[in-house]
Amino acid sequence: MCRARTPTGAAGDRERPLIETRFGQELTRSGIGVELGVSQMHVSRLVSRTLTRLRTGLLTDQ
């Protein structure tokens, strides 16, 4: 049976603020990088990895 859940419910403590900042506050990857002290490329990798994990979690039965 599939259970509905919020997409950010599957994100961890580190990923949740990243996704909320990127899409909720619409801050650019460069801006997030400055806030976190990492490169724009690293932010891109983190966002991509997190979105893949969330997509996978939403498509699997639990």
mmCIF file of C-alpha atoms in Angstrom:
data_model
loop_
_atom_site.group_PDB
_atom_site.id
_atom_site.type_symbol
_atom_site.label_atom_id
_atom_site.label_comp_id
_atom_site.label_asym_id
_atom_site.label_seq_id
_atom_site.Cartn_x
_atom_site.Cartn_y
_atom_site.Cartn_z
ATOM 1 C CA MET A 1 0.000 0.000 0.000
ATOM 2 C CA CYS A 2 1.304 3.486 -0.878
ATOM 3 C CA ARG A 3 1.214 6.110 1.820
ATOM 4 C CA ALA A 4 1.123 9.795 1.006
ATOM 5 C CA ARG A 5 3.821 11.860 2.624
ATOM 6 C CA THR A 6 5.339 15.247 2.106
ATOM 7 C CA PRO A 7 8.364 15.221 -0.186
ATOM 8 C CA THR A 8 10.591 16.881 2.398
ATOM 9 C CA GLY A 9 9.583 14.206 4.907
ATOM 10 C CA ALA A 10 12.108 11.894 3.275
ATOM 11 C CA ALA A 11 14.928 14.439 3.423
ATOM 12 C CA GLY A 12 17.452 14.298 6.215
ATOM 13 C CA ASP A 13 18.450 17.043 8.614
ATOM 14 C CA ARG A 14 21.164 18.277 6.263
ATOM 15 C CA GLU A 15 19.156 18.084 3.045
ATOM 16 C CA ARG A 16 15.937 19.684 4.249
ATOM 17 C CA PRO A 17 17.331 23.224 4.774
ATOM 18 C CA LEU A 18 19.153 22.963 1.440
ATOM 19 C CA ILE A 19 15.965 22.124 -0.478
ATOM 20 C CA GLU A 20 13.876 24.654 1.445
ATOM 21 C CA THR A 21 16.437 27.379 0.757
ATOM 22 C CA ARG A 22 16.823 26.479 -2.914
ATOM 23 C CA PHE A 23 13.144 26.179 -3.780
ATOM 24 C CA GLY A 24 11.274 27.852 -0.919
ATOM 25 C CA GLN A 25 13.352 30.998 -0.686
ATOM 26 C CA GLU A 26 14.475 30.715 -4.311
ATOM 27 C CA LEU A 27 18.086 31.394 -3.402
ATOM 28 C CA THR A 28 20.566 30.627 -6.168
ATOM 29 C CA ARG A 29 23.147 27.860 -5.919
ATOM 30 C CA SER A 30 25.804 30.537 -5.637
ATOM 31 C CA GLY A 31 23.968 32.213 -2.770
ATOM 32 C CA ILE A 32 23.510 28.922 -0.959
ATOM 33 C CA GLY A 33 27.197 28.146 -1.478
ATOM 34 C CA VAL A 34 28.173 31.439 0.123
ATOM 35 C CA GLU A 35 25.897 30.753 3.117
ATOM 36 C CA LEU A 36 27.182 27.196 3.563
ATOM 37 C CA GLY A 37 30.796 27.943 2.742
ATOM 38 C CA VAL A 38 30.918 25.488 -0.182
ATOM 39 C CA SER A 39 31.243 25.859 -3.936
ATOM 40 C CA GLN A 40 28.321 26.288 -6.311
ATOM 41 C CA MET A 41 29.248 22.938 -7.876
ATOM 42 C CA HIS A 42 29.010 21.192 -4.510
ATOM 43 C CA VAL A 43 25.580 22.736 -3.917
ATOM 44 C CA SER A 44 24.493 21.471 -7.352
ATOM 45 C CA ARG A 45 25.639 17.959 -6.496
ATOM 46 C CA LEU A 46 23.875 18.019 -3.131
ATOM 47 C CA VAL A 47 20.620 19.278 -4.642
ATOM 48 C CA SER A 48 20.764 16.712 -7.438
ATOM 49 C CA ARG A 49 21.499 13.835 -5.052
ATOM 50 C CA THR A 50 18.748 14.910 -2.667
ATOM 51 C CA LEU A 51 16.123 15.292 -5.408
ATOM 52 C CA THR A 52 17.008 11.855 -6.769
ATOM 53 C CA ARG A 53 16.592 10.355 -3.306
ATOM 54 C CA LEU A 54 13.253 12.124 -2.799
ATOM 55 C CA ARG A 55 11.978 11.020 -6.220
ATOM 56 C CA THR A 56 12.953 7.431 -5.518
ATOM 57 C CA GLY A 57 11.291 7.546 -2.109
ATOM 58 C CA LEU A 58 8.063 8.900 -3.550
ATOM 59 C CA LEU A 59 7.900 6.176 -6.198
ATOM 60 C CA THR A 60 8.473 3.207 -3.898
ATOM 61 C CA ASP A 61 5.782 1.452 -1.871
ATOM 62 C CA GLN A 62 6.213 1.575 1.855
#
